[in-house]
Amino acid sequence: MKLKIAIGLSVIVLACCIASFILPWYYLSKKETNLLPKQNVVFKWKYYQCQIGDKDKFDSINYDDIGICGFGTIGTFKMPDVAKILNTCLSFLVIGAAVALFTVLLQFVILLSPKLCRSCIWKVLSIAGSIATIVLLFISFFTLLGLPKAFKEDYILPCDDYWCDKVYGDDADYKWLPHAGWWTTLAACFFALCSGVMTLASSR
């Protein structure tokens, strides 16, 4: 029963990884004023998207292109350092998801072939897979904390005392914070830990 729970948790890890691929990882917002509408900037893997006011349409701009997103949010510079941070996050996320898939396959082998898998090596490999998944996803998760420095290197204006200073903030003019993809990666780490513990506690 514990092994089945571990498999279920590993499947949730994979689902969280898929969600992390799809969802954006960072968000900037310039709040509405009497003169200007609200402006949102959402950061994805290869580009960022701008939304002005209540429009349903997002304008997409590649990190290696010169673009402008509204007034007072993102300037006209290219963003190679921001792209490097997000590419590093993506790389470790991909490897972590691959290891998570390998782990759940091992758990299925242990469940379906108990006589074949009486050797503890299968269980050790499965637990090691869970640990490796946690490490890789944590690296992906914490790499995003380098984004403020990357914004500063790329001269993203206006950013002093804002997103060039810390990864999260909220004041009268701006709000900036990690988005849903970042948090689902953290959730994947938690479920991978639980899966490893349940595999260790299982009788097989």
GROMACS .gro file of C-alpha atoms in nm:
model
  204
    1MET     CA    1   0.000   0.000   0.000
    2LYS     CA    2   0.281   0.242   0.088
    3LEU     CA    3   0.450   0.173  -0.244
    4LYS     CA    4   0.127   0.252  -0.429
    5ILE     CA    5   0.107   0.581  -0.241
    6ALA     CA    6   0.470   0.648  -0.338
    7ILE     CA    7   0.385   0.586  -0.704
    8GLY     CA    8   0.087   0.819  -0.680
    9LEU     CA    9   0.308   1.088  -0.528
   10SER     CA   10   0.566   1.040  -0.805
   11VAL     CA   11   0.293   1.086  -1.065
   12ILE     CA   12   0.200   1.412  -0.890
   13VAL     CA   13   0.567   1.516  -0.913
   14LEU     CA   14   0.554   1.462  -1.291
   15ALA     CA   15   0.229   1.658  -1.312
   16CYS     CA   16   0.387   1.946  -1.119
   17CYS     CA   17   0.688   1.941  -1.353
   18ILE     CA   18   0.459   1.957  -1.656
   19ALA     CA   19   0.273   2.249  -1.497
   20SER     CA   20   0.607   2.420  -1.433
   21PHE     CA   21   0.695   2.386  -1.802
   22ILE     CA   22   0.368   2.546  -1.907
   23LEU     CA   23   0.323   2.820  -1.648
   24PRO     CA   24   0.524   3.145  -1.638
   25TRP     CA   25   0.792   3.186  -1.371
   26TYR     CA   26   0.801   3.558  -1.305
   27TYR     CA   27   0.565   3.854  -1.306
   28LEU     CA   28   0.594   4.233  -1.297
   29SER     CA   29   0.306   4.475  -1.269
   30LYS     CA   30   0.286   4.853  -1.280
   31LYS     CA   31  -0.027   4.956  -1.097
   32GLU     CA   32  -0.297   5.168  -1.255
   33THR     CA   33  -0.277   5.546  -1.210
   34ASN     CA   34  -0.503   5.835  -1.308
   35LEU     CA   35  -0.303   5.880  -1.628
   36LEU     CA   36  -0.192   5.527  -1.719
   37PRO     CA   37  -0.363   5.186  -1.719
   38LYS     CA   38  -0.228   4.883  -1.537
   39GLN     CA   39   0.066   4.714  -1.712
   40ASN     CA   40   0.159   4.347  -1.666
   41VAL     CA   41   0.475   4.168  -1.776
   42VAL     CA   42   0.490   3.788  -1.760
   43PHE     CA   43   0.823   3.606  -1.808
   44LYS     CA   44   0.830   3.272  -1.988
   45TRP     CA   45   1.117   3.052  -2.104
   46LYS     CA   46   1.208   3.215  -2.436
   47TYR     CA   47   1.016   3.542  -2.427
   48TYR     CA   48   0.819   3.780  -2.211
   49GLN     CA   49   0.462   3.898  -2.261
   50CYS     CA   50   0.317   4.245  -2.208
   51GLN     CA   51  -0.041   4.334  -2.129
   52ILE     CA   52  -0.164   4.693  -2.116
   53GLY     CA   53  -0.485   4.761  -1.926
   54ASP     CA   54  -0.764   4.505  -1.948
   55LYS     CA   55  -0.679   4.383  -2.298
   56ASP     CA   56  -0.702   4.009  -2.353
   57LYS     CA   57  -0.410   4.025  -2.595
   58PHE     CA   58  -0.049   3.983  -2.480
   59ASP     CA   59   0.239   4.113  -2.692
   60SER     CA   60   0.529   3.864  -2.695
   61ILE     CA   61   0.891   3.983  -2.715
   62ASN     CA   62   1.196   3.754  -2.737
   63TYR     CA   63   1.476   3.814  -2.486
   64ASP     CA   64   1.727   3.876  -2.765
   65ASP     CA   65   1.506   4.139  -2.930
   66ILE     CA   66   1.486   4.507  -2.848
   67GLY     CA   67   1.135   4.583  -2.732
   68ILE     CA   68   0.935   4.802  -2.500
   69CYS     CA   69   0.653   4.701  -2.274
   70GLY     CA   70   0.425   4.991  -2.195
   71PHE     CA   71   0.554   5.289  -1.999
   72GLY     CA   72   0.763   5.255  -1.685
   73THR     CA   73   0.790   4.875  -1.672
   74ILE     CA   74   1.041   4.713  -1.909
   75GLY     CA   75   1.282   4.926  -2.111
   76THR     CA   76   1.411   4.884  -2.464
   77PHE     CA   77   1.719   4.672  -2.393
   78LYS     CA   78   1.783   4.308  -2.478
   79MET     CA   79   1.782   4.068  -2.183
   80PRO     CA   80   2.060   3.807  -2.230
   81ASP     CA   81   2.127   3.766  -1.857
   82VAL     CA   82   1.758   3.717  -1.779
   83ALA     CA   83   1.746   3.459  -2.059
   84LYS     CA   84   2.046   3.274  -1.906
   85ILE     CA   85   1.878   3.252  -1.567
   86LEU     CA   86   1.554   3.118  -1.714
   87ASN     CA   87   1.739   2.875  -1.944
   88THR     CA   88   1.928   2.738  -1.643
   89CYS     CA   89   1.600   2.696  -1.454
   90LEU     CA   90   1.454   2.517  -1.756
   91SER     CA   91   1.755   2.286  -1.797
   92PHE     CA   92   1.745   2.161  -1.439
   93LEU     CA   93   1.367   2.133  -1.454
   94VAL     CA   94   1.391   1.910  -1.764
   95ILE     CA   95   1.657   1.688  -1.607
   96GLY     CA   96   1.461   1.671  -1.281
   97ALA     CA   97   1.145   1.570  -1.465
   98ALA     CA   98   1.337   1.299  -1.655
   99VAL     CA   99   1.476   1.159  -1.328
  100ALA     CA  100   1.125   1.172  -1.176
  101LEU     CA  101   0.995   0.969  -1.472
  102PHE     CA  102   1.276   0.716  -1.425
  103THR     CA  103   1.189   0.695  -1.054
  104VAL     CA  104   0.822   0.624  -1.110
  105LEU     CA  105   0.911   0.352  -1.364
  106LEU     CA  106   1.138   0.190  -1.105
  107GLN     CA  107   0.857   0.203  -0.850
  108PHE     CA  108   0.625   0.031  -1.097
  109VAL     CA  109   0.886  -0.243  -1.152
  110ILE     CA  110   0.910  -0.299  -0.776
  111LEU     CA  111   0.530  -0.309  -0.745
  112LEU     CA  112   0.463  -0.542  -1.038
  113SER     CA  113   0.761  -0.776  -0.995
  114PRO     CA  114   0.807  -0.831  -0.621
  115LYS     CA  115   0.988  -1.165  -0.662
  116LEU     CA  116   1.226  -1.024  -0.920
  117CYS     CA  117   1.291  -0.720  -0.704
  118ARG     CA  118   1.366  -0.878  -0.368
  119SER     CA  119   1.713  -0.730  -0.399
  120CYS     CA  120   1.727  -0.400  -0.212
  121ILE     CA  121   1.912  -0.243  -0.506
  122TRP     CA  122   1.581  -0.157  -0.676
  123LYS     CA  123   1.452   0.016  -0.368
  124VAL     CA  124   1.781   0.202  -0.322
  125LEU     CA  125   1.771   0.316  -0.686
  126SER     CA  126   1.415   0.439  -0.644
  127ILE     CA  127   1.498   0.634  -0.328
  128ALA     CA  128   1.811   0.773  -0.495
  129GLY     CA  129   1.593   0.882  -0.787
  130SER     CA  130   1.365   1.071  -0.550
  131ILE     CA  131   1.664   1.241  -0.386
  132ALA     CA  132   1.814   1.333  -0.724
  133THR     CA  133   1.478   1.473  -0.835
  134ILE     CA  134   1.458   1.691  -0.524
  135VAL     CA  135   1.814   1.821  -0.572
  136LEU     CA  136   1.765   1.902  -0.941
  137LEU     CA  137   1.431   2.074  -0.886
  138PHE     CA  138   1.569   2.271  -0.593
  139ILE     CA  139   1.855   2.394  -0.813
  140SER     CA  140   1.598   2.502  -1.072
  141PHE     CA  141   1.389   2.667  -0.800
  142PHE     CA  142   1.673   2.860  -0.635
  143THR     CA  143   1.837   2.964  -0.962
  144LEU     CA  144   1.550   3.209  -1.012
  145LEU     CA  145   1.675   3.402  -0.710
  146GLY     CA  146   1.952   3.530  -0.938
  147LEU     CA  147   1.697   3.715  -1.148
  148PRO     CA  148   1.730   4.055  -0.970
  149LYS     CA  149   2.103   4.062  -1.051
  150ALA     CA  150   2.025   3.963  -1.411
  151PHE     CA  151   1.775   4.248  -1.440
  152LYS     CA  152   2.042   4.487  -1.317
  153GLU     CA  153   2.301   4.352  -1.562
  154ASP     CA  154   2.054   4.392  -1.848
  155TYR     CA  155   1.972   4.751  -1.746
  156ILE     CA  156   1.602   4.681  -1.707
  157LEU     CA  157   1.459   5.019  -1.611
  158PRO     CA  158   1.323   5.135  -1.377
  159CYS     CA  159   1.455   4.870  -1.143
  160ASP     CA  160   1.663   5.030  -0.865
  161ASP     CA  161   1.495   4.953  -0.532
  162TYR     CA  162   1.254   4.730  -0.725
  163TRP     CA  163   1.316   4.401  -0.909
  164CYS     CA  164   1.692   4.467  -0.937
  165ASP     CA  165   1.711   4.465  -0.558
  166LYS     CA  166   1.500   4.168  -0.448
  167VAL     CA  167   1.300   3.890  -0.606
  168TYR     CA  168   0.969   3.990  -0.444
  169GLY     CA  169   0.817   4.327  -0.361
  170ASP     CA  170   0.503   4.536  -0.357
  171ASP     CA  171   0.460   4.911  -0.316
  172ALA     CA  172   0.233   5.192  -0.431
  173ASP     CA  173   0.360   5.178  -0.790
  174TYR     CA  174   0.482   4.825  -0.865
  175LYS     CA  175   0.438   4.463  -0.774
  176TRP     CA  176   0.690   4.194  -0.872
  177LEU     CA  177   0.715   3.830  -0.766
  178PRO     CA  178   0.777   3.472  -0.882
  179HIS     CA  179   0.480   3.331  -1.072
  180ALA     CA  180   0.295   2.998  -1.059
  181GLY     CA  181   0.558   2.789  -1.243
  182TRP     CA  182   0.812   2.860  -0.968
  183TRP     CA  183   0.574   2.751  -0.694
  184THR     CA  184   0.470   2.430  -0.869
  185THR     CA  185   0.839   2.338  -0.884
  186LEU     CA  186   0.858   2.376  -0.506
  187ALA     CA  187   0.545   2.160  -0.476
  188ALA     CA  188   0.716   1.895  -0.693
  189CYS     CA  189   1.011   1.893  -0.449
  190PHE     CA  190   0.775   1.832  -0.157
  191PHE     CA  191   0.592   1.546  -0.328
  192ALA     CA  192   0.922   1.390  -0.439
  193LEU     CA  193   1.036   1.392  -0.076
  194CYS     CA  194   0.711   1.228   0.036
  195SER     CA  195   0.744   0.968  -0.241
  196GLY     CA  196   1.097   0.880  -0.131
  197VAL     CA  197   0.987   0.843   0.232
  198MET     CA  198   0.694   0.618   0.136
  199THR     CA  199   0.920   0.404  -0.083
  200LEU     CA  200   1.163   0.366   0.206
  201ALA     CA  201   0.879   0.269   0.440
  202SER     CA  202   0.729   0.014   0.197
  203SER     CA  203   0.773  -0.358   0.263
  204ARG     CA  204   0.897  -0.437  -0.090
   0.00000   0.00000   0.00000
